[in-house]
Amino acid sequence: MAEYITQIDYLILMFIQEHLRFDWLTGPTVFISHLGNSGLFWILLCLILLVFKQTRKMGICGLLALLIGALITNVALKNMIARIRPYEQFPDIILLLERQKDFSFPSGHACSSFAAACALYWTSEQKKRLVGVLSLILAVLIAWSRLYVGVHFPTDVLCGVMIGIFSGWTVWQIIKKISDRHPVGIENSSVKEDGENG
């Protein structure tokens, strides 16, 4: 079964390499792929959001989601499964950036990107939803870039995306429960006042 999945992964990567790679697209895609290195872009974004009171909850949730995703992906699954990179298994896959030092499954870039982006999107208020939407678009581009440059199998990226979504969703649910039990802020005060007046 594992060999069958790997063969499908390989065929998809070869299709991307032969039909979807373009000289004008390679430079920007490599740059986008590097944005996800070690989750540093997402960490920096969340730290910036922490500075402002209006976006502080988003920043906290993003960092927590990144932590959960990293524990599942980089600490546990990568070392347990120890899947080698596609270019190490198949010499005809052309690598477009530096060789990676860790294992292939699942994709840490895809996981961290979707963990942070989903957390930011789900915890953002309607007026600040643009940050979440732009984060999701960037997460999709980073995940796709890992296939384009040849450092991950499609199943690596798919699993990374799913873990990232799960991490963001978990943090969102925790924050919702905490908010329900300990409502704070102007909005909650106004709701209480309206209830008393009614």
PDB file of C-alpha atoms in Angstrom:
ATOM      1  CA  MET A   1       0.000   0.000   0.000  1.00  0.00           C
ATOM      2  CA  ALA A   2       2.781   2.407   0.933  1.00  0.00           C
ATOM      3  CA  GLU A   3       4.592   1.695  -2.337  1.00  0.00           C
ATOM      4  CA  TYR A   4       1.384   2.330  -4.304  1.00  0.00           C
ATOM      5  CA  ILE A   5       0.873   5.698  -2.579  1.00  0.00           C
ATOM      6  CA  THR A   6       4.499   6.619  -3.210  1.00  0.00           C
ATOM      7  CA  GLN A   7       4.128   5.825  -6.903  1.00  0.00           C
ATOM      8  CA  ILE A   8       1.078   8.060  -7.174  1.00  0.00           C
ATOM      9  CA  ASP A   9       2.980  10.784  -5.313  1.00  0.00           C
ATOM     10  CA  TYR A  10       5.860  10.392  -7.736  1.00  0.00           C
ATOM     11  CA  LEU A  11       3.625  10.641 -10.809  1.00  0.00           C
ATOM     12  CA  ILE A  12       2.038  13.833  -9.483  1.00  0.00           C
ATOM     13  CA  LEU A  13       5.439  15.389  -8.817  1.00  0.00           C
ATOM     14  CA  MET A  14       6.652  14.461 -12.281  1.00  0.00           C
ATOM     15  CA  PHE A  15       3.523  16.007 -13.818  1.00  0.00           C
ATOM     16  CA  ILE A  16       4.207  19.234 -11.917  1.00  0.00           C
ATOM     17  CA  GLN A  17       7.861  19.163 -12.961  1.00  0.00           C
ATOM     18  CA  GLU A  18       7.159  18.565 -16.640  1.00  0.00           C
ATOM     19  CA  HIS A  19       4.023  20.654 -17.160  1.00  0.00           C
ATOM     20  CA  LEU A  20       3.637  23.257 -14.388  1.00  0.00           C
ATOM     21  CA  ARG A  21       7.163  24.584 -13.896  1.00  0.00           C
ATOM     22  CA  PHE A  22       8.012  27.810 -15.724  1.00  0.00           C
ATOM     23  CA  ASP A  23      11.175  29.916 -15.628  1.00  0.00           C
ATOM     24  CA  TRP A  24       9.244  33.082 -14.733  1.00  0.00           C
ATOM     25  CA  LEU A  25       7.427  31.288 -11.895  1.00  0.00           C
ATOM     26  CA  THR A  26      10.365  29.480 -10.290  1.00  0.00           C
ATOM     27  CA  GLY A  27      11.970  32.500  -8.597  1.00  0.00           C
ATOM     28  CA  PRO A  28       8.792  33.739  -6.867  1.00  0.00           C
ATOM     29  CA  THR A  29       7.825  30.187  -5.870  1.00  0.00           C
ATOM     30  CA  VAL A  30      11.225  29.503  -4.289  1.00  0.00           C
ATOM     31  CA  PHE A  31      10.902  32.792  -2.384  1.00  0.00           C
ATOM     32  CA  ILE A  32       7.414  31.844  -1.157  1.00  0.00           C
ATOM     33  CA  SER A  33       8.690  28.425  -0.107  1.00  0.00           C
ATOM     34  CA  HIS A  34      11.441  30.041   1.984  1.00  0.00           C
ATOM     35  CA  LEU A  35       8.845  32.180   3.770  1.00  0.00           C
ATOM     36  CA  GLY A  36       7.726  29.042   5.562  1.00  0.00           C
ATOM     37  CA  ASN A  37      11.195  28.087   6.840  1.00  0.00           C
ATOM     38  CA  SER A  38      10.970  27.071  10.521  1.00  0.00           C
ATOM     39  CA  GLY A  39       7.652  28.912  10.737  1.00  0.00           C
ATOM     40  CA  LEU A  40       9.608  32.149  11.288  1.00  0.00           C
ATOM     41  CA  PHE A  41       7.351  34.305   9.123  1.00  0.00           C
ATOM     42  CA  TRP A  42       4.268  33.119  10.996  1.00  0.00           C
ATOM     43  CA  ILE A  43       5.942  33.544  14.377  1.00  0.00           C
ATOM     44  CA  LEU A  44       6.955  37.102  13.464  1.00  0.00           C
ATOM     45  CA  LEU A  45       3.445  37.901  12.218  1.00  0.00           C
ATOM     46  CA  CYS A  46       1.872  36.595  15.417  1.00  0.00           C
ATOM     47  CA  LEU A  47       4.348  38.567  17.553  1.00  0.00           C
ATOM     48  CA  ILE A  48       3.410  41.737  15.655  1.00  0.00           C
ATOM     49  CA  LEU A  49      -0.275  41.009  16.258  1.00  0.00           C
ATOM     50  CA  LEU A  50       0.495  40.620  19.973  1.00  0.00           C
ATOM     51  CA  VAL A  51       1.661  44.235  20.143  1.00  0.00           C
ATOM     52  CA  PHE A  52      -1.787  45.669  19.402  1.00  0.00           C
ATOM     53  CA  LYS A  53      -4.637  45.141  21.844  1.00  0.00           C
ATOM     54  CA  GLN A  54      -7.202  44.725  19.065  1.00  0.00           C
ATOM     55  CA  THR A  55      -5.297  41.802  17.507  1.00  0.00           C
ATOM     56  CA  ARG A  56      -3.677  40.320  20.618  1.00  0.00           C
ATOM     57  CA  LYS A  57      -6.059  37.358  20.758  1.00  0.00           C
ATOM     58  CA  MET A  58      -5.218  36.507  17.149  1.00  0.00           C
ATOM     59  CA  GLY A  59      -1.493  36.579  17.910  1.00  0.00           C
ATOM     60  CA  ILE A  60      -1.842  34.334  20.949  1.00  0.00           C
ATOM     61  CA  CYS A  61      -4.008  31.847  19.070  1.00  0.00           C
ATOM     62  CA  GLY A  62      -1.621  31.787  16.125  1.00  0.00           C
ATOM     63  CA  LEU A  63       1.366  31.017  18.358  1.00  0.00           C
ATOM     64  CA  LEU A  64      -0.515  28.287  20.218  1.00  0.00           C
ATOM     65  CA  ALA A  65      -1.580  26.684  16.934  1.00  0.00           C
ATOM     66  CA  LEU A  66       2.011  26.788  15.689  1.00  0.00           C
ATOM     67  CA  LEU A  67       3.154  25.068  18.888  1.00  0.00           C
ATOM     68  CA  ILE A  68       0.572  22.286  18.585  1.00  0.00           C
ATOM     69  CA  GLY A  69       1.392  21.756  14.904  1.00  0.00           C
ATOM     70  CA  ALA A  70       5.135  21.637  15.580  1.00  0.00           C
ATOM     71  CA  LEU A  71       4.751  19.078  18.362  1.00  0.00           C
ATOM     72  CA  ILE A  72       2.648  16.787  16.180  1.00  0.00           C
ATOM     73  CA  THR A  73       4.668  17.217  13.002  1.00  0.00           C
ATOM     74  CA  ASN A  74       8.307  17.951  13.775  1.00  0.00           C
ATOM     75  CA  VAL A  75       8.646  16.326  17.170  1.00  0.00           C
ATOM     76  CA  ALA A  76       6.455  13.234  16.693  1.00  0.00           C
ATOM     77  CA  LEU A  77       5.487  12.164  13.173  1.00  0.00           C
ATOM     78  CA  LYS A  78       8.588  13.139  11.208  1.00  0.00           C
ATOM     79  CA  ASN A  79      10.852  11.092  13.463  1.00  0.00           C
ATOM     80  CA  MET A  80       8.402   8.204  13.879  1.00  0.00           C
ATOM     81  CA  ILE A  81       7.747   7.700  10.166  1.00  0.00           C
ATOM     82  CA  ALA A  82      11.161   8.849   8.885  1.00  0.00           C
ATOM     83  CA  ARG A  83      10.120   9.132   5.234  1.00  0.00           C
ATOM     84  CA  ILE A  84      12.975  10.217   3.022  1.00  0.00           C
ATOM     85  CA  ARG A  85      12.628  13.112   0.599  1.00  0.00           C
ATOM     86  CA  PRO A  86      11.291  12.518  -2.939  1.00  0.00           C
ATOM     87  CA  TYR A  87      14.519  13.634  -4.647  1.00  0.00           C
ATOM     88  CA  GLU A  88      16.414  11.054  -2.571  1.00  0.00           C
ATOM     89  CA  GLN A  89      14.111   8.245  -3.743  1.00  0.00           C
ATOM     90  CA  PHE A  90      13.747   9.335  -7.361  1.00  0.00           C
ATOM     91  CA  PRO A  91      16.837  10.860  -9.047  1.00  0.00           C
ATOM     92  CA  ASP A  92      14.764  12.274 -11.928  1.00  0.00           C
ATOM     93  CA  ILE A  93      13.011  14.713  -9.585  1.00  0.00           C
ATOM     94  CA  ILE A  94      14.879  17.994  -9.997  1.00  0.00           C
ATOM     95  CA  LEU A  95      15.350  19.896  -6.744  1.00  0.00           C
ATOM     96  CA  LEU A  96      14.969  23.676  -7.031  1.00  0.00           C
ATOM     97  CA  LEU A  97      16.396  24.685  -3.652  1.00  0.00           C
ATOM     98  CA  GLU A  98      18.797  23.424  -0.997  1.00  0.00           C
ATOM     99  CA  ARG A  99      18.568  19.839   0.239  1.00  0.00           C
ATOM    100  CA  GLN A 100      16.469  19.516   3.388  1.00  0.00           C
ATOM    101  CA  LYS A 101      17.981  18.226   6.629  1.00  0.00           C
ATOM    102  CA  ASP A 102      14.910  16.582   8.163  1.00  0.00           C
ATOM    103  CA  PHE A 103      12.490  13.877   7.062  1.00  0.00           C
ATOM    104  CA  SER A 104       9.742  14.403   4.517  1.00  0.00           C
ATOM    105  CA  PHE A 105       6.451  13.323   6.137  1.00  0.00           C
ATOM    106  CA  PRO A 106       4.504  15.386   6.995  1.00  0.00           C
ATOM    107  CA  SER A 107       5.333  18.825   5.600  1.00  0.00           C
ATOM    108  CA  GLY A 108       6.278  21.194   8.401  1.00  0.00           C
ATOM    109  CA  HIS A 109       5.884  24.192   6.096  1.00  0.00           C
ATOM    110  CA  ALA A 110       2.319  23.236   5.194  1.00  0.00           C
ATOM    111  CA  CYS A 111       1.456  22.439   8.804  1.00  0.00           C
ATOM    112  CA  SER A 112       2.777  25.670  10.312  1.00  0.00           C
ATOM    113  CA  SER A 113       1.272  27.785   7.544  1.00  0.00           C
ATOM    114  CA  PHE A 114      -2.218  26.345   7.882  1.00  0.00           C
ATOM    115  CA  ALA A 115      -2.028  26.190  11.685  1.00  0.00           C
ATOM    116  CA  ALA A 116      -1.279  29.901  11.931  1.00  0.00           C
ATOM    117  CA  ALA A 117      -3.533  30.964   9.056  1.00  0.00           C
ATOM    118  CA  CYS A 118      -6.566  29.011  10.287  1.00  0.00           C
ATOM    119  CA  ALA A 119      -6.097  30.250  13.846  1.00  0.00           C
ATOM    120  CA  LEU A 120      -5.845  33.846  12.626  1.00  0.00           C
ATOM    121  CA  TYR A 121      -8.874  33.476  10.380  1.00  0.00           C
ATOM    122  CA  TRP A 122     -11.166  31.782  12.896  1.00  0.00           C
ATOM    123  CA  THR A 123     -10.264  34.056  15.812  1.00  0.00           C
ATOM    124  CA  SER A 124     -10.378  37.294  13.857  1.00  0.00           C
ATOM    125  CA  GLU A 125     -13.379  39.566  14.158  1.00  0.00           C
ATOM    126  CA  GLN A 126     -15.295  40.510  11.040  1.00  0.00           C
ATOM    127  CA  LYS A 127     -13.482  43.863  10.694  1.00  0.00           C
ATOM    128  CA  LYS A 128     -10.085  42.158  10.904  1.00  0.00           C
ATOM    129  CA  ARG A 129     -10.954  39.181   8.707  1.00  0.00           C
ATOM    130  CA  LEU A 130      -8.662  40.457   5.910  1.00  0.00           C
ATOM    131  CA  VAL A 131      -5.598  39.369   7.894  1.00  0.00           C
ATOM    132  CA  GLY A 132      -6.999  35.854   8.133  1.00  0.00           C
ATOM    133  CA  VAL A 133      -7.966  35.709   4.465  1.00  0.00           C
ATOM    134  CA  LEU A 134      -4.539  36.887   3.285  1.00  0.00           C
ATOM    135  CA  SER A 135      -2.903  34.406   5.673  1.00  0.00           C
ATOM    136  CA  LEU A 136      -4.926  31.539   4.191  1.00  0.00           C
ATOM    137  CA  ILE A 137      -3.948  32.557   0.648  1.00  0.00           C
ATOM    138  CA  LEU A 138      -0.273  32.633   1.641  1.00  0.00           C
ATOM    139  CA  ALA A 139      -0.628  29.252   3.384  1.00  0.00           C
ATOM    140  CA  VAL A 140      -1.994  27.704   0.181  1.00  0.00           C
ATOM    141  CA  LEU A 141       0.889  29.198  -1.832  1.00  0.00           C
ATOM    142  CA  ILE A 142       3.510  27.921   0.625  1.00  0.00           C
ATOM    143  CA  ALA A 143       1.995  24.425   0.634  1.00  0.00           C
ATOM    144  CA  TRP A 144       1.901  24.358  -3.181  1.00  0.00           C
ATOM    145  CA  SER A 145       5.471  25.648  -3.396  1.00  0.00           C
ATOM    146  CA  ARG A 146       6.765  22.596  -1.530  1.00  0.00           C
ATOM    147  CA  LEU A 147       5.539  20.404  -4.382  1.00  0.00           C
ATOM    148  CA  TYR A 148       6.761  22.798  -7.059  1.00  0.00           C
ATOM    149  CA  VAL A 149      10.340  22.853  -5.739  1.00  0.00           C
ATOM    150  CA  GLY A 150      10.397  19.068  -5.274  1.00  0.00           C
ATOM    151  CA  VAL A 151      11.054  18.758  -1.542  1.00  0.00           C
ATOM    152  CA  HIS A 152       7.804  16.995  -0.584  1.00  0.00           C
ATOM    153  CA  PHE A 153       5.473  14.314  -1.816  1.00  0.00           C
ATOM    154  CA  PRO A 154       1.815  15.369  -2.228  1.00  0.00           C
ATOM    155  CA  THR A 155       0.779  13.184   0.722  1.00  0.00           C
ATOM    156  CA  ASP A 156       3.376  14.964   2.877  1.00  0.00           C
ATOM    157  CA  VAL A 157       1.783  18.298   2.068  1.00  0.00           C
ATOM    158  CA  LEU A 158      -1.786  17.004   2.392  1.00  0.00           C
ATOM    159  CA  CYS A 159      -1.100  15.567   5.835  1.00  0.00           C
ATOM    160  CA  GLY A 160       0.691  18.761   6.883  1.00  0.00           C
ATOM    161  CA  VAL A 161      -2.311  20.825   5.795  1.00  0.00           C
ATOM    162  CA  MET A 162      -4.708  18.583   7.736  1.00  0.00           C
ATOM    163  CA  ILE A 163      -2.605  18.751  10.902  1.00  0.00           C
ATOM    164  CA  GLY A 164      -2.341  22.506  10.526  1.00  0.00           C
ATOM    165  CA  ILE A 165      -6.109  22.890  10.167  1.00  0.00           C
ATOM    166  CA  PHE A 166      -6.618  20.616  13.180  1.00  0.00           C
ATOM    167  CA  SER A 167      -4.163  22.691  15.239  1.00  0.00           C
ATOM    168  CA  GLY A 168      -5.870  25.956  14.331  1.00  0.00           C
ATOM    169  CA  TRP A 169      -9.310  24.480  14.974  1.00  0.00           C
ATOM    170  CA  THR A 170      -8.257  23.105  18.366  1.00  0.00           C
ATOM    171  CA  VAL A 171      -6.994  26.482  19.528  1.00  0.00           C
ATOM    172  CA  TRP A 172     -10.124  28.183  18.212  1.00  0.00           C
ATOM    173  CA  GLN A 173     -12.354  25.775  20.176  1.00  0.00           C
ATOM    174  CA  ILE A 174     -10.328  26.296  23.352  1.00  0.00           C
ATOM    175  CA  ILE A 175     -10.541  30.074  23.028  1.00  0.00           C
ATOM    176  CA  LYS A 176     -14.283  29.888  22.369  1.00  0.00           C
ATOM    177  CA  LYS A 177     -14.863  27.853  25.531  1.00  0.00           C
ATOM    178  CA  ILE A 178     -12.698  30.189  27.605  1.00  0.00           C
ATOM    179  CA  SER A 179     -14.546  33.212  26.193  1.00  0.00           C
ATOM    180  CA  ASP A 180     -17.918  31.628  26.955  1.00  0.00           C
ATOM    181  CA  ARG A 181     -16.953  30.909  30.564  1.00  0.00           C
ATOM    182  CA  HIS A 182     -15.130  34.192  31.207  1.00  0.00           C
ATOM    183  CA  PRO A 183     -16.676  36.869  28.996  1.00  0.00           C
ATOM    184  CA  VAL A 184     -14.739  40.130  29.073  1.00  0.00           C
ATOM    185  CA  GLY A 185     -14.628  43.326  27.080  1.00  0.00           C
ATOM    186  CA  ILE A 186     -16.922  46.091  25.914  1.00  0.00           C
ATOM    187  CA  GLU A 187     -19.040  43.885  23.682  1.00  0.00           C
ATOM    188  CA  ASN A 188     -19.917  41.527  26.515  1.00  0.00           C
ATOM    189  CA  SER A 189     -20.684  44.435  28.828  1.00  0.00           C
ATOM    190  CA  SER A 190     -23.051  45.942  26.302  1.00  0.00           C
ATOM    191  CA  VAL A 191     -24.763  42.585  25.845  1.00  0.00           C
ATOM    192  CA  LYS A 192     -25.327  42.345  29.594  1.00  0.00           C
ATOM    193  CA  GLU A 193     -26.690  45.892  29.760  1.00  0.00           C
ATOM    194  CA  ASP A 194     -29.067  45.205  26.906  1.00  0.00           C
ATOM    195  CA  GLY A 195     -30.255  42.069  28.667  1.00  0.00           C
ATOM    196  CA  GLU A 196     -30.859  43.959  31.902  1.00  0.00           C
ATOM    197  CA  ASN A 197     -32.716  46.751  30.130  1.00  0.00           C
ATOM    198  CA  GLY A 198     -34.855  44.260  28.234  1.00  0.00           C
TER     199      GLY A 198
END
